[in-house]
Tab-separated table of C-alpha atoms in Angstrom:
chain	number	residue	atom	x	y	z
A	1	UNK	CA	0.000	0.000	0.000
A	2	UNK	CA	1.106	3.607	-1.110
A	3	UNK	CA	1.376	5.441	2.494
A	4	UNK	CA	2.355	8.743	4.106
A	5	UNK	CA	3.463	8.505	7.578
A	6	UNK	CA	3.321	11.909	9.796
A	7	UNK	CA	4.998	11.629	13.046
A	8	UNK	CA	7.510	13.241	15.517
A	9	UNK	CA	8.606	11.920	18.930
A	10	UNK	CA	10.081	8.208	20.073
A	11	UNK	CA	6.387	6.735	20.070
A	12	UNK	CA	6.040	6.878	16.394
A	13	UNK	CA	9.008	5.071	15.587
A	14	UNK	CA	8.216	1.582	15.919
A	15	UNK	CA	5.025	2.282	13.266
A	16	UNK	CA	7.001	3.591	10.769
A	17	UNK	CA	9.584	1.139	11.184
A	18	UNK	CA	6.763	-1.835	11.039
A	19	UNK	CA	5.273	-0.351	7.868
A	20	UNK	CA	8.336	-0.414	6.120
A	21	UNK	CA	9.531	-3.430	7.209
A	22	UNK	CA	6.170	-5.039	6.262
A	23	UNK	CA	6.931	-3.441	2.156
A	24	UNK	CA	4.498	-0.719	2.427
A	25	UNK	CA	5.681	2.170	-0.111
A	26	UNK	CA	6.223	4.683	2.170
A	27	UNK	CA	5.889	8.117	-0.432
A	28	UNK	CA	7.138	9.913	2.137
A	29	UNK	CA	7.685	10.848	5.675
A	30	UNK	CA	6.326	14.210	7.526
A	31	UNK	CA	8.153	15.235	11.090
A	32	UNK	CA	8.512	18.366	13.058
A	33	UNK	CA	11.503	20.487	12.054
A	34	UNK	CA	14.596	19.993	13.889
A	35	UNK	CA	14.713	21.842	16.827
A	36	UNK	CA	17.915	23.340	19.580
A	37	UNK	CA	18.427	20.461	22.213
A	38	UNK	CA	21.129	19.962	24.773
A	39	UNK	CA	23.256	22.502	26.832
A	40	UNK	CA	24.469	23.719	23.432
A	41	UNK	CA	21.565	23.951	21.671
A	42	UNK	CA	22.308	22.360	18.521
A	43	UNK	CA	19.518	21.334	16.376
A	44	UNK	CA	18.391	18.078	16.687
A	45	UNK	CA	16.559	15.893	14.253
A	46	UNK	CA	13.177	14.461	15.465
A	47	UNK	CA	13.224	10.485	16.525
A	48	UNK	CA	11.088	9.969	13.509
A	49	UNK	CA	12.967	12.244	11.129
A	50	UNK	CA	16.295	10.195	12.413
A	51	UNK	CA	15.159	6.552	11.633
A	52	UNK	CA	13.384	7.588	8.441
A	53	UNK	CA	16.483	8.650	6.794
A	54	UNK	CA	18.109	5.506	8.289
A	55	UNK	CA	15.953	3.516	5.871
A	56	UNK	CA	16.434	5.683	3.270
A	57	UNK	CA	12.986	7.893	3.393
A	58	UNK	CA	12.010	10.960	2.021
A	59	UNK	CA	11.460	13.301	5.243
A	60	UNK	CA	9.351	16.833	4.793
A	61	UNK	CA	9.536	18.685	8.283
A	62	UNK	CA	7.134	21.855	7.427
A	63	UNK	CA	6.966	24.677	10.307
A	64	UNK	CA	2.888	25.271	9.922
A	65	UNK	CA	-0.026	23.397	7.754
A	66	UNK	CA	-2.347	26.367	8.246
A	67	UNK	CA	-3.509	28.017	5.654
A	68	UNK	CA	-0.678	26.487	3.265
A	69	UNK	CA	-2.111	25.962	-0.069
A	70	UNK	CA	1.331	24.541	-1.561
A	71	UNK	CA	1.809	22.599	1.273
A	72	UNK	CA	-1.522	20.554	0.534
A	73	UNK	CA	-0.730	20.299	-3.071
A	74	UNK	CA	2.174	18.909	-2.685
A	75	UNK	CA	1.037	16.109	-0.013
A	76	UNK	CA	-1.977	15.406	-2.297
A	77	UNK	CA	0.227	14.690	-5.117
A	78	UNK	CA	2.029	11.855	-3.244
A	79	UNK	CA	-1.786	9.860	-4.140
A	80	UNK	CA	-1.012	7.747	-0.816
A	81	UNK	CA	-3.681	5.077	-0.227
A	82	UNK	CA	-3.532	6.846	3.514
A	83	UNK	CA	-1.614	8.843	5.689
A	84	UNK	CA	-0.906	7.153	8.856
A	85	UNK	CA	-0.416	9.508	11.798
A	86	UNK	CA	0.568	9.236	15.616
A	87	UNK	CA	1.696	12.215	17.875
A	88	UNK	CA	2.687	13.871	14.684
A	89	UNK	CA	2.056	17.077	16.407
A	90	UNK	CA	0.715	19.952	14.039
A	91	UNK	CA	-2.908	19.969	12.806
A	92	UNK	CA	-4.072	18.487	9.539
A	93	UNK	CA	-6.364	20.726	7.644
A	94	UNK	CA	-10.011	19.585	5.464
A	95	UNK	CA	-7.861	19.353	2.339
A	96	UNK	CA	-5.332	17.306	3.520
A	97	UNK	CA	-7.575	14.931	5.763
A	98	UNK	CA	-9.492	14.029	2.407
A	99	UNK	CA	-6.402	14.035	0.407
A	100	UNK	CA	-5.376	10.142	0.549
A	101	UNK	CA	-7.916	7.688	-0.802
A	102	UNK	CA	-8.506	6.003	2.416
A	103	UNK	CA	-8.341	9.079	4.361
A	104	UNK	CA	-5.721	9.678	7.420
A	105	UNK	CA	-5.556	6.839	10.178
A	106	UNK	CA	-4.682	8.056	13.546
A	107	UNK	CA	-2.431	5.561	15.843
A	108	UNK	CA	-3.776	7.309	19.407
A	109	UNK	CA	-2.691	6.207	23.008
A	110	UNK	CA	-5.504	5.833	24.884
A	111	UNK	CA	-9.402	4.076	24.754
A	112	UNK	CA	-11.191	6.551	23.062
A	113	UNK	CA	-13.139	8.347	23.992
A	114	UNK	CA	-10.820	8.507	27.297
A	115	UNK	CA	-8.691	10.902	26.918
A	116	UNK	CA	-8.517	12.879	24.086
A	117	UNK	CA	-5.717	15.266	23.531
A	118	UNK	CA	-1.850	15.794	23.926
A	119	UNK	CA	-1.246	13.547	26.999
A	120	UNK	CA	-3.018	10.188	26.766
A	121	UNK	CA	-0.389	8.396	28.920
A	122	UNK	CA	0.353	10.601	31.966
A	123	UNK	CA	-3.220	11.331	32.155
A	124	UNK	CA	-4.427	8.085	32.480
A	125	UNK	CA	-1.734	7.393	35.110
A	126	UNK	CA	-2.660	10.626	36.977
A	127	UNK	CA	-5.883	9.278	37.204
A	128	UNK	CA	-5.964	6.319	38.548
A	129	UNK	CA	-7.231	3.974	35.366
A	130	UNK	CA	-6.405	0.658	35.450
A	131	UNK	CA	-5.999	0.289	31.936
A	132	UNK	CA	-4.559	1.788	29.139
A	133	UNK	CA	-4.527	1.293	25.302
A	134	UNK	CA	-4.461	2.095	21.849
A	135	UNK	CA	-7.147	3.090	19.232
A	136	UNK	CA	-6.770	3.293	15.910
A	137	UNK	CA	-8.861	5.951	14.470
A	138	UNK	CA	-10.196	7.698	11.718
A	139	UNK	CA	-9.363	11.189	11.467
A	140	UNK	CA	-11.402	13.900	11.278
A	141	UNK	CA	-11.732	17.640	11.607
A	142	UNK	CA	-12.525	17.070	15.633
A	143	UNK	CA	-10.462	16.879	18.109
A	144	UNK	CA	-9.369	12.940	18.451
A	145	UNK	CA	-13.439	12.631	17.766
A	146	UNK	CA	-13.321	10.122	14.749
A	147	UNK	CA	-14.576	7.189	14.285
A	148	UNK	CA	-12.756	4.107	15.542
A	149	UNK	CA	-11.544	1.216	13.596
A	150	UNK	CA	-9.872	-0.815	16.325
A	151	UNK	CA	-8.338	-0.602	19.901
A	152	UNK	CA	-6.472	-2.875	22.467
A	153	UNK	CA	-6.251	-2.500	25.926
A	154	UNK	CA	-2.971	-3.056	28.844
A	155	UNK	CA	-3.129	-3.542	32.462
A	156	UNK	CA	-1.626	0.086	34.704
A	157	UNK	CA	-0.402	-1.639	37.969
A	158	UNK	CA	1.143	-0.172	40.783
A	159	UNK	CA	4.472	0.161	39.216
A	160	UNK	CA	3.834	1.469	35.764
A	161	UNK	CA	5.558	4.767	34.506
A	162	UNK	CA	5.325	6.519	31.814
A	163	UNK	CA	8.001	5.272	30.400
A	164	UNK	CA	7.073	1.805	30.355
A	165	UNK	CA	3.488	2.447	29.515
A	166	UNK	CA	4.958	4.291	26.522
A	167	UNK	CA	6.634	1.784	25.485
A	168	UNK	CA	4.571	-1.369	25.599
A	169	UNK	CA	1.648	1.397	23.512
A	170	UNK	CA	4.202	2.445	20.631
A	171	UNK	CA	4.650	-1.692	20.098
A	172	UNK	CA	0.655	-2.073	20.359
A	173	UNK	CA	0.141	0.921	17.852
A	174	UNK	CA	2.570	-0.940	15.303
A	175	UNK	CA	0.614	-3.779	15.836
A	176	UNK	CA	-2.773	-2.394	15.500
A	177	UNK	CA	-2.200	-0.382	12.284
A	178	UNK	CA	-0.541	-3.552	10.504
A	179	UNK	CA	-3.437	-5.460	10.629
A	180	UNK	CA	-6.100	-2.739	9.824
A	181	UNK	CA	-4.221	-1.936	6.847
A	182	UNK	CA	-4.035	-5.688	5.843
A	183	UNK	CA	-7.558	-7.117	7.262
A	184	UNK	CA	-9.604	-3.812	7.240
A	185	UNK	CA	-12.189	-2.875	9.922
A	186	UNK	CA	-15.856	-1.496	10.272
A	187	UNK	CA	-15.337	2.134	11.314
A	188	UNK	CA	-17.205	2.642	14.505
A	189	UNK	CA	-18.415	5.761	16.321
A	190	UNK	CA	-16.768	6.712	19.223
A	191	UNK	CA	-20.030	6.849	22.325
A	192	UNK	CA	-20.567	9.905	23.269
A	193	UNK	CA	-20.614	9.002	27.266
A	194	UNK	CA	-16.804	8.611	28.999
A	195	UNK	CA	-15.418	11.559	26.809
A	196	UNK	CA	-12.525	13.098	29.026
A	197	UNK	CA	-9.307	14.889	27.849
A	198	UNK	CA	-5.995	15.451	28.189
A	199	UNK	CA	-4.187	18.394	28.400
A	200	UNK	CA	-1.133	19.684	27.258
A	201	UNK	CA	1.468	19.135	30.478
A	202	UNK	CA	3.829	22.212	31.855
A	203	UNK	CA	6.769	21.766	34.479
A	204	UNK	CA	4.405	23.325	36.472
A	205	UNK	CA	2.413	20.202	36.508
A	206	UNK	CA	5.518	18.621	38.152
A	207	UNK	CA	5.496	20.520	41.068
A	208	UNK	CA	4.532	17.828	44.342
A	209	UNK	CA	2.192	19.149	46.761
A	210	UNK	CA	2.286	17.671	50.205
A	211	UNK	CA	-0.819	17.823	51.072
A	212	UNK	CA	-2.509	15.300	48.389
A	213	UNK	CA	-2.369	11.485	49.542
A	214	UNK	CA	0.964	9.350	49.061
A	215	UNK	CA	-1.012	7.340	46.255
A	216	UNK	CA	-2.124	10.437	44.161
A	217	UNK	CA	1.797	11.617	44.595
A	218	UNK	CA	2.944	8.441	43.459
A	219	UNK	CA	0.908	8.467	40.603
A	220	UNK	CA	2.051	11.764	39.473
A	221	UNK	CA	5.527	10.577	39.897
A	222	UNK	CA	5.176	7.941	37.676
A	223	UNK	CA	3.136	9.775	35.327
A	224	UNK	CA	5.103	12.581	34.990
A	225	UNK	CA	8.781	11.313	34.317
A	226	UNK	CA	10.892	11.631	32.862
A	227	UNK	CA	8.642	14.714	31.481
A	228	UNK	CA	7.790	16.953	32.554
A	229	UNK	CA	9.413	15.658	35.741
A	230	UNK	CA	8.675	15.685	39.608
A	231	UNK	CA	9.868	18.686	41.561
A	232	UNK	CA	9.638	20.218	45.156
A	233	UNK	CA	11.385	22.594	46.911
A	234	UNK	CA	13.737	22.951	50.185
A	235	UNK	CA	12.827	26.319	52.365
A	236	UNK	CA	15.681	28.516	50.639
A	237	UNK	CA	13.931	28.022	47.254
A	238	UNK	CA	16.491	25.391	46.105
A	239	UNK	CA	14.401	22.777	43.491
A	240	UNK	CA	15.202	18.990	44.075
A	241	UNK	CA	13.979	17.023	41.421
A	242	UNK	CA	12.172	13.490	42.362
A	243	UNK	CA	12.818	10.515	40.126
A	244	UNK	CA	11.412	7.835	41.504
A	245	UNK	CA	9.115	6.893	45.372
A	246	UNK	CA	7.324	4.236	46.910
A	247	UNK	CA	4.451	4.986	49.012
A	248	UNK	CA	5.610	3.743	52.586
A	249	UNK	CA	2.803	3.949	55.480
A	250	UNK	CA	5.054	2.219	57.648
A	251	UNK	CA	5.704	5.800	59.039
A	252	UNK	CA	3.183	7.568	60.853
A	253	UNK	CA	2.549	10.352	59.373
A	254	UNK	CA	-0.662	11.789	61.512
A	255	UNK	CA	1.406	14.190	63.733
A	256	UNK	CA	3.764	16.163	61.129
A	257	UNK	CA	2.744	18.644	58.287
A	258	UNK	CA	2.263	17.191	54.722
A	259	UNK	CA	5.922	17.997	53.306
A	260	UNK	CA	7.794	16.823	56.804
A	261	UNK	CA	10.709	14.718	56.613
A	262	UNK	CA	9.643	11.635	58.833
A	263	UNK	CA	13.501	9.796	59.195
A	264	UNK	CA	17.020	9.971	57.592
A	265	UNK	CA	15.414	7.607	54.599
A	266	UNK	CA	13.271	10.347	53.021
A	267	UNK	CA	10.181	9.145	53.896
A	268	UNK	CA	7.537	12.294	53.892
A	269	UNK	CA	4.429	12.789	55.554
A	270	UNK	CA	1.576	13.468	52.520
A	271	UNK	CA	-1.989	14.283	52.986
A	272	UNK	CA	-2.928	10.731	53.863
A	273	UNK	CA	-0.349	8.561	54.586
A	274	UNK	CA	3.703	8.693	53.667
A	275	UNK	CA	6.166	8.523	50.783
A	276	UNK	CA	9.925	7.288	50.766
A	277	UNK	CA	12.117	8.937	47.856
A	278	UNK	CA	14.314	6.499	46.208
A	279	UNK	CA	16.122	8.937	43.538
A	280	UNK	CA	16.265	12.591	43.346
A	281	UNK	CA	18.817	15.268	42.312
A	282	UNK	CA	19.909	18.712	43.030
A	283	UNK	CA	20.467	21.237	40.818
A	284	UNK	CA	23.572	20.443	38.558
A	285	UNK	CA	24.106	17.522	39.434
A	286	UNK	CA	22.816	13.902	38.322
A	287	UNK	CA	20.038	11.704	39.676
A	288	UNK	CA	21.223	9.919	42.649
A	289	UNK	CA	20.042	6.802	45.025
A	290	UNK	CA	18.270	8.476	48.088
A	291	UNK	CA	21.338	7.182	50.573
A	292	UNK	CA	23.782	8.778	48.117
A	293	UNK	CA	21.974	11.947	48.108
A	294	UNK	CA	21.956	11.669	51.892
A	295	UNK	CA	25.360	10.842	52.192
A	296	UNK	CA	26.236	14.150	50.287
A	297	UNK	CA	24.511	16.720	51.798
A	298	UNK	CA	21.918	14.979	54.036
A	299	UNK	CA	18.259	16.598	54.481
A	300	UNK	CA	17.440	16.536	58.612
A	301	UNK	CA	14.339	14.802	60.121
A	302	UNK	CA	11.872	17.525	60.792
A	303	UNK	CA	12.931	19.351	57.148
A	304	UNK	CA	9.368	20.530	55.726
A	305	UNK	CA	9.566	20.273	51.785
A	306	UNK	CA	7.524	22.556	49.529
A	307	UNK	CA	6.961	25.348	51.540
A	308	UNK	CA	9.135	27.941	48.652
A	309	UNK	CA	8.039	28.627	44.976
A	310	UNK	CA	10.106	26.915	42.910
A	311	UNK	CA	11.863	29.401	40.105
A	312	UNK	CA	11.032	29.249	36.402
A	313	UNK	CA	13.258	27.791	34.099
């Protein structure tokens, strides 16, 4: 099949590798433009962009799709059987949704209708869901709002991040698009009850605040590294970065302040119940094991986290 694939970040790449591996004629491949990364802000190729010119693809990276003319002409003349997107990132306009015969399929990280939007993965693990998935939809001018063609679903346990929720989804999404491309599928409407989003995340979402329950700081923990990260803050202001915690009720926590530091293992009183850090890091320097952080410049029992605002970066 004649394809365009449109995608940007690490969670594309196994599609696009699948599809070409499985002798799909791949007309081309759409990324984000290169953008400044690292302390010296060189520009860096996309994920995508990078293995697509490993096998030899033709990659277009075009700033903006809005109200582009050329830019639609141009994909409509690659006469692609479809487009196959995932976290592509810029907006596909009417004339180049209806461009490819089959239309645009969309490779999307969640159970539609459950959230829709630019964080599928740290939302659902924000939110307490036990499961996870991937739906393969059809796209239209809405929002993640088109009809669905298929889905699978993972277990979240009490030990999934991001990262590994990620990563078992960008396998499933390979998966998933091979075989509607080969087999086909009914297009189904997505029901209009369970409709949630998510949003776009900020460091500020990061930020840990004391006073919600060890689980719900776990969860956002998990969900939110390695971006946009977990943060708090010593009294001078100082912003120590959390990597990784294990909800611990072994300590009582029902006589200290949410944010206290309960013993010299960084266990800290929450809202309901307590938290022991296991990595963390201080500014400039690397992630470290909580004992090798303590070793270095140990935080006292009785130390109440949180209590400064945290500079912008």
């Amino acid at each position: 099949m004649r394809l365009v694939f449109m995608g940007t970040p690490d969670f594309a790449v196994p599609a696009l590798r699948a599809l070409h591996a499985h002798g799909h004629d791949i007309a081309a491949v759409y990324s984000q433009p290169p953008r400044p990364a690292g302390r010296g802000k060189a520009m860096r190729p996309s994920p995508v962009q990078c293995a697509a010119e490993e096998l030899g693809l033709t990659v277009r990276h075009p700033v903006s799709l809005r109200a582009s003319p050329a830019e639609w002409e141009a994909f409509a003349a690659l006469k692609a059987d479809a487009a196959i997107v995932a976290a592509y990132g810029l907006i596909l306009p009417p004339a180049m949704l209806a461009a490819p015969r089959l239309g645009c399929l969309n490779i999307h990280a969640s159970l539609l209708p459950r959230w829709r939007g630019a964080s599928p993965i740290q939302s659902a693990i924000l939110a307490g869901d036990t499961e996870s998935g991937v739906t393969i939809m059809q796209m239209e001018a809405g929002l993640d709002t088109g009809p669905m063609l298929r889905a699978d679903s993972v277990p979240i346990t009490a030990v999934t991040t991001a990262t590994t929720l990620h990563d078992q989804l960008a396998l499933m999404g390979a998966e998933l698009v091979l075989h509607v491309l080969a087999e086909g599928a009914a297009p189904q409407p997505q029901p209009e009850d369970g409709v949630t989003y998510a949003p776009r995340l900020t460091r500020e979402d990061g930020r840990i605040n004391w006073q919600e329950s060890a689980a719900a700081i776990d969860r956002r923990i998990r969900a939110l590294t390695p971006w946009p990260g977990t943060f708090t803050t010593l009294p001078d202001g100082t912003v120590i970065k959390i990597g990784a915690a294990i909800p611990d009720n072994r300590a009582s926590a029902s006589n200290a302040p949410p944010g206290t530091i309960l013993d010299e293992h960084l266990t800290i009183a929450c809202g309901e119940g307590s938290i022991r850090l296991l990595t963390l890091q201080r500014p400039g320097r690397g992630m470290m094991q909580a004992d090798a952080f303590q070793r270095g410049q140990s935080l006292p029992v009785g130390l109440r986290l949180g209590e400064a605002t945290a500079p912008h970066d």
